[in-house]
Amino acid sequence: MSSAFPSLRTRPTLPAVGVSRATSVYLRSSSIAPVHSSVTSLNSLFNQASLSSPRSPEDEDCKGLVCRAFVPYVAVHVSDDTNELAREKGFVDFKDMLRPYGESIQGRITIRDSQGISTMHDDYGVRFVSLTDVAGSGEKWESGASRAMNGSSEKAAGSGSRVFQGGSVEEVEDLVNLHMERAEELNETSLPSDGDTTAFNQSFYMLYLRRILSALPLSPHETFSHPVACVIAISSRNANPIDSLRNLYNSGNHLPLPDYLSTDYLRYYVLVHDEDRDDIKKSTLLFDQMKKHFGLHCHLLRLRSGGASVISDDDAVVVPKSQWISAAEELHEIRSRDYDDEQPTTCLPDSDATGIQTMVREMTQVSVIPFMERCIATWNDQVASRRRGISGRFLSMSKRYFSASSSRNSTSSSSNYDALNQSYPPSSPEAQMRKLADYAFMVRDWRLAHSIYELLRTDFNNDKAWKYHAGAQEMAAISLILTGTGLTSKVRADTIAPMLDLSCYSYLSRCSATYHALRCLLVAVELLRIRGGGAADEAATWAIRARDMNAQGTIGHALITERVGACYTIREGIGSGAWGARKRKAAMWKMLAAGEWLEVAKLAQSRRCLDTALPMYESSRFLHVHGFMEHLKQQAGYTPLLVDLQDGRGRRGREKGEEDDSDEEEGVEIQSETLHTGLKRKSLIVGREVDREVENEAGSGLDRFVDS
Amino acid sequence: MSFYFAIVGTKDNPIYEAEFGTSKQGGDGVARFREEQRSMNQFIVHSSLDIVEEVQWATPTMYMKCVDKFNNLQVSCFLTAGNIKFLLLHDQKADDAIRQFFTDVYDLYTKTLMNPFYEVDMRITSGVFDGKVKQAAKKYL
């Protein structure tokens, strides 16, 4: 889990790889958030976002999570000998070897936005996908929810591995369920987090969200998962390298890619040099030749040959786990790990790991990002400005009024929308603009992205291209929230709310794309939530909407219920009475979530929810509330021992609530205060059991009292 | 249409609770809440206090109309001068009827407050009070 939160980790500074731009001082504000500042500006009394609300690092990371979910996809198309080389090192193929290093690129990536202002991002990444997988996974329009139905995901690729793709809510849920069951056995309430204690609270929800955003399914209406570039690699083992490069180029072009996929992506040529087996001089010569042919977009990757290295080797480094694999793939991985225990962690020699890191970094900084910047500039000049200009407006207007007389369903010449395939051809201005907006989004130029999405949503609406329309609405709303400025309650109510609403409606009722609708809502919830204040309220409203959508199963339902509570928790009150805080609402939703966890027999989760909810209700004089609480406590086997010791607020409330409890319970409570390690805590389990029995009796006694 | 009515004291403690159904359109004035809904009602009313605490500073009147929603249920609130909240859970909009009901109950509550043996935040157990609240409910709701 730890590598998922780069803000918590000190990154080793990069051994300079020819990027002098990244040398200026850059203060990472995101990691130095005020932990608990009580400063609340007066003018933001209730409705405005108060920026000084206390946030855990994880909350801070939600925006990063969303940003890192939408990064360029880079296809990988390599010769067999290159795959062979990777296989010898213990990977499935070359893509598998690159992938973990693409997810978080070392050092900062400089991106120039449309205004010419450079910004630096140190949590940038790219996703490597296999080009053959992309070709095999073109989403059929109708099966919006999951492509697994039409069987193409079973398509064997190369070594008999499946093509894994995200976009299935059920699989995500299966995965979270699996993780949760494992954790339940250990009586843990969060993912095993590699000793990273800060990743404690919402980690199951974060896993859920991350898997929802992982491996975005290929679809015509959005181009995030369309490859931006393609790595074409050969190895020095190849007998006639130039020929095989040409073959790769041709075969890449002739793969049966879906029609809506534009093929004018960047090609990046990599020569993998086998250090031990081949002569570096020969490789250098070949590489010079490649440079002459293909220009700048080349890289010489020097790898050690030989078998898989093991952890005991001197210079071996463990290959990081891929954080953004699809739920299906992770499920597959876990299950295959269950069958045979002996699956050693893959390691690489230190020099290899550095080499791959450097390659990925250089490719991104020198080739991919400038390529995207150029595309954005070109399309912005040629396509978008024409549409924005007076003639473009006139054109779209005349299209609207004249085509109204003719039959609107037919693919009339005035519209580029192909109603039969329900997609735009990649050369049409609409498709290009969508691509422009997505590129702008991926290089985090929210403002430009937003303005293009704004244009597009009216176009798509006129063409009745509903899924495109829903997608443009979704991204318009999200990019507007990410813009971050001027997000007043009025803007939220008048602009963002209708956009999200329309997007959900289009996704759900017109395209039955539940996955996309859910993704849209959850992303909006997270982004609104971290703004705090009134936006957090709206986040809760949207979370409730997602909860009522019934797109998800019981696990997802419970997770989202809990998240509603979390949305309310983040809202801060004003003054001594904390007026305007949502502590009661948060407690109620946590309570509901505790009930839902009980129904799916996740006791540890339920207890955790009760932990946060109980301080509010412990002293409640509402009889039914009290009865309900006691019932839950009894069912979940809740004892005050399972205290989250870090949660000082909860502890205080609990102590207050327990003043009139029996003496022996207080004794246990005092003991629990001194417990700081899980080890000691477990030694008390026996005591806890006894305690639970006592409590059960008390609880049933209270139930009787309530019933009478 | 069923109602759940609660008077909540200054420390979030309920000092009076009642359930009744509508008497309009041939209703018999009996609440039809399922058993699990009872606890939910209290949760909703309790959680709406969050909103009340926010809205009370921005509303000039004591009657704050509908302050909160949960699914199809709405919570209307009337805040007395002594920071006692009248909260009514209902599922249809009826601002005026609820206002009249609240005004009547405010009368009754003020009279209870005049009782020298009654202190603020004490539970109201008087049968007369209960009867009169039910009467007011029958009249307006």
Short mmCIF file of N, CA and C in Angstrom, two decimals, chain A residues 46-47 537 544 547-548 571 577-589 591-592 616-617 620-626 628-629, chain B residues 4 6 8 12-14 17 19 35-36 38-40 42-51 53-54 56-57 68-71 85 123:
data_model
loop_
_atom_site.label_atom_id
_atom_site.label_comp_id
_atom_site.label_asym_id
_atom_site.label_seq_id
_atom_site.Cartn_x
_atom_site.Cartn_y
_atom_site.Cartn_z
N PHE A 46 -20.34 29.17 6.88
CA PHE A 46 -20.89 27.83 6.76
C PHE A 46 -20.74 27.24 5.38
N ASN A 47 -20.91 28.08 4.38
CA ASN A 47 -21.09 27.47 3.08
C ASN A 47 -19.82 27.36 2.25
N ASP A 537 -20.79 18.55 1.94
CA ASP A 537 -22.21 18.21 2.00
C ASP A 537 -22.68 17.66 0.67
N ILE A 544 -24.66 9.50 -1.66
CA ILE A 544 -25.95 8.85 -1.40
C ILE A 544 -26.59 8.45 -2.73
N ARG A 547 -25.03 5.46 -3.88
CA ARG A 547 -25.48 4.35 -3.05
C ARG A 547 -26.85 3.86 -3.51
N ASP A 548 -27.69 4.78 -3.88
CA ASP A 548 -29.04 4.42 -4.30
C ASP A 548 -29.10 3.88 -5.71
N ARG A 571 -16.54 17.78 7.40
CA ARG A 571 -17.05 19.14 7.55
C ARG A 571 -16.80 19.64 8.96
N GLY A 577 -19.40 25.72 19.82
CA GLY A 577 -20.38 24.65 19.70
C GLY A 577 -20.19 23.82 18.46
N ALA A 578 -19.20 24.17 17.68
CA ALA A 578 -18.98 23.50 16.39
C ALA A 578 -20.26 23.50 15.57
N TRP A 579 -20.90 24.67 15.51
CA TRP A 579 -22.14 24.75 14.77
C TRP A 579 -21.87 24.57 13.28
N GLY A 580 -22.69 23.79 12.68
CA GLY A 580 -22.52 23.58 11.25
C GLY A 580 -21.72 22.34 10.94
N ALA A 581 -21.15 21.72 11.97
CA ALA A 581 -20.47 20.45 11.71
C ALA A 581 -21.54 19.39 11.47
N ARG A 582 -21.11 18.28 10.95
CA ARG A 582 -22.08 17.23 10.63
C ARG A 582 -21.81 15.99 11.44
N LYS A 583 -21.52 16.21 12.72
CA LYS A 583 -21.09 15.06 13.51
C LYS A 583 -22.21 14.04 13.69
N ARG A 584 -23.42 14.53 13.83
CA ARG A 584 -24.52 13.59 14.04
C ARG A 584 -24.81 12.81 12.77
N LYS A 585 -24.78 13.52 11.65
CA LYS A 585 -25.02 12.83 10.38
C LYS A 585 -23.94 11.79 10.11
N ALA A 586 -22.71 12.20 10.37
CA ALA A 586 -21.62 11.26 10.15
C ALA A 586 -21.83 10.01 11.00
N ALA A 587 -22.22 10.25 12.26
CA ALA A 587 -22.43 9.10 13.15
C ALA A 587 -23.56 8.22 12.64
N MET A 588 -24.60 8.85 12.12
CA MET A 588 -25.73 8.05 11.64
C MET A 588 -25.31 7.17 10.48
N TRP A 589 -24.55 7.74 9.56
CA TRP A 589 -24.16 6.94 8.39
C TRP A 589 -23.18 5.85 8.77
N MET A 591 -23.25 4.37 11.54
CA MET A 591 -24.11 3.38 12.18
C MET A 591 -24.79 2.51 11.11
N LEU A 592 -25.31 3.16 10.09
CA LEU A 592 -25.95 2.41 9.01
C LEU A 592 -24.94 1.48 8.36
N MET A 616 -21.18 9.26 19.74
CA MET A 616 -22.33 10.13 19.57
C MET A 616 -23.57 9.55 20.24
N TYR A 617 -23.69 8.24 20.22
CA TYR A 617 -24.95 7.64 20.66
C TYR A 617 -24.88 7.00 22.04
N SER A 620 -27.11 8.59 24.32
CA SER A 620 -28.34 9.07 23.71
C SER A 620 -29.55 8.63 24.52
N ARG A 621 -30.50 9.52 24.64
CA ARG A 621 -31.71 9.19 25.38
C ARG A 621 -32.83 8.74 24.44
N PHE A 622 -32.54 8.68 23.16
CA PHE A 622 -33.54 8.15 22.23
C PHE A 622 -33.58 6.64 22.41
N LEU A 623 -34.73 6.12 22.80
CA LEU A 623 -34.79 4.71 23.18
C LEU A 623 -34.48 3.77 22.03
N HIS A 624 -35.11 4.02 20.88
CA HIS A 624 -34.93 3.11 19.76
C HIS A 624 -33.49 3.17 19.25
N VAL A 625 -32.94 4.36 19.27
CA VAL A 625 -31.55 4.51 18.84
C VAL A 625 -30.66 3.69 19.74
N HIS A 626 -30.92 3.81 21.02
CA HIS A 626 -30.11 3.09 21.99
C HIS A 626 -30.26 1.59 21.79
N PHE A 628 -31.11 0.02 19.07
CA PHE A 628 -30.47 -0.34 17.81
C PHE A 628 -28.96 -0.47 18.01
N MET A 629 -28.42 0.49 18.76
CA MET A 629 -26.99 0.50 18.99
C MET A 629 -26.56 -0.73 19.78
N TYR B 4 -43.68 11.48 12.75
CA TYR B 4 -43.00 11.24 14.01
C TYR B 4 -42.61 12.61 14.54
N ALA B 6 -40.94 14.91 17.65
CA ALA B 6 -40.09 14.87 18.84
C ALA B 6 -39.77 16.28 19.28
N VAL B 8 -36.92 18.10 21.25
CA VAL B 8 -35.55 17.78 21.66
C VAL B 8 -35.02 18.91 22.52
N ASP B 12 -29.57 17.57 23.22
CA ASP B 12 -29.92 16.52 22.27
C ASP B 12 -30.76 15.42 22.91
N ASN B 13 -31.39 15.75 24.01
CA ASN B 13 -32.18 14.72 24.68
C ASN B 13 -33.64 14.89 24.31
N PRO B 14 -34.32 13.83 23.95
CA PRO B 14 -35.73 13.96 23.62
C PRO B 14 -36.53 14.18 24.89
N GLU B 17 -41.93 12.54 22.77
CA GLU B 17 -41.99 11.91 21.46
C GLU B 17 -43.41 11.45 21.21
N GLU B 19 -46.00 9.62 17.87
CA GLU B 19 -46.20 9.20 16.49
C GLU B 19 -47.67 9.32 16.18
N GLU B 35 -41.41 -1.69 12.30
CA GLU B 35 -40.63 -1.69 13.54
C GLU B 35 -39.22 -1.14 13.32
N GLU B 36 -38.59 -1.55 12.20
CA GLU B 36 -37.22 -1.10 11.99
C GLU B 36 -37.17 0.38 11.61
N ARG B 38 -38.79 2.63 13.16
CA ARG B 38 -38.83 3.42 14.40
C ARG B 38 -37.45 3.94 14.77
N SER B 39 -36.47 3.03 14.75
CA SER B 39 -35.12 3.47 15.12
C SER B 39 -34.58 4.42 14.07
N MET B 40 -34.92 4.12 12.81
CA MET B 40 -34.46 4.98 11.72
C MET B 40 -35.01 6.39 11.89
N GLN B 42 -35.70 7.96 14.56
CA GLN B 42 -34.96 8.70 15.58
C GLN B 42 -33.58 9.09 15.07
N PHE B 43 -32.98 8.19 14.31
CA PHE B 43 -31.68 8.53 13.74
C PHE B 43 -31.79 9.76 12.84
N ILE B 44 -32.81 9.75 12.00
CA ILE B 44 -32.95 10.85 11.05
C ILE B 44 -33.19 12.16 11.78
N VAL B 45 -34.08 12.11 12.75
CA VAL B 45 -34.40 13.34 13.48
C VAL B 45 -33.17 13.83 14.23
N HIS B 46 -32.47 12.89 14.83
CA HIS B 46 -31.27 13.27 15.58
C HIS B 46 -30.23 13.88 14.65
N SER B 47 -30.06 13.26 13.47
CA SER B 47 -29.01 13.76 12.58
C SER B 47 -29.40 15.11 11.97
N SER B 48 -30.69 15.38 11.90
CA SER B 48 -31.09 16.66 11.32
C SER B 48 -30.76 17.82 12.25
N LEU B 49 -30.46 17.51 13.50
CA LEU B 49 -30.06 18.58 14.41
C LEU B 49 -28.81 19.31 13.90
N ASP B 50 -27.97 18.60 13.19
CA ASP B 50 -26.80 19.22 12.57
C ASP B 50 -27.21 20.38 11.69
N ILE B 51 -28.23 20.11 10.87
CA ILE B 51 -28.66 21.13 9.93
C ILE B 51 -29.37 22.25 10.68
N GLU B 53 -28.81 23.33 13.63
CA GLU B 53 -27.80 24.19 14.26
C GLU B 53 -27.17 25.15 13.26
N GLU B 54 -27.17 24.75 12.02
CA GLU B 54 -26.61 25.65 11.02
C GLU B 54 -27.65 26.66 10.55
N GLN B 56 -30.34 27.70 12.01
CA GLN B 56 -30.92 28.59 13.02
C GLN B 56 -30.30 29.98 13.00
N TRP B 57 -29.06 30.07 12.59
CA TRP B 57 -28.39 31.38 12.59
C TRP B 57 -28.78 32.20 11.37
N ASP B 68 -34.30 19.25 6.47
CA ASP B 68 -33.47 18.11 6.09
C ASP B 68 -34.31 17.05 5.39
N LYS B 69 -33.63 16.27 4.60
CA LYS B 69 -34.30 15.20 3.87
C LYS B 69 -33.51 13.92 4.02
N PHE B 70 -34.22 12.83 4.06
CA PHE B 70 -33.56 11.53 4.02
C PHE B 70 -34.43 10.63 3.15
N ASN B 71 -33.90 10.24 2.03
CA ASN B 71 -34.73 9.55 1.03
C ASN B 71 -35.98 10.37 0.77
N LYS B 85 -36.02 22.29 20.43
CA LYS B 85 -36.38 22.08 19.03
C LYS B 85 -37.60 21.18 18.92
N ARG B 123 -38.21 15.52 30.97
CA ARG B 123 -39.11 14.82 30.09
C ARG B 123 -40.54 15.22 30.41
#
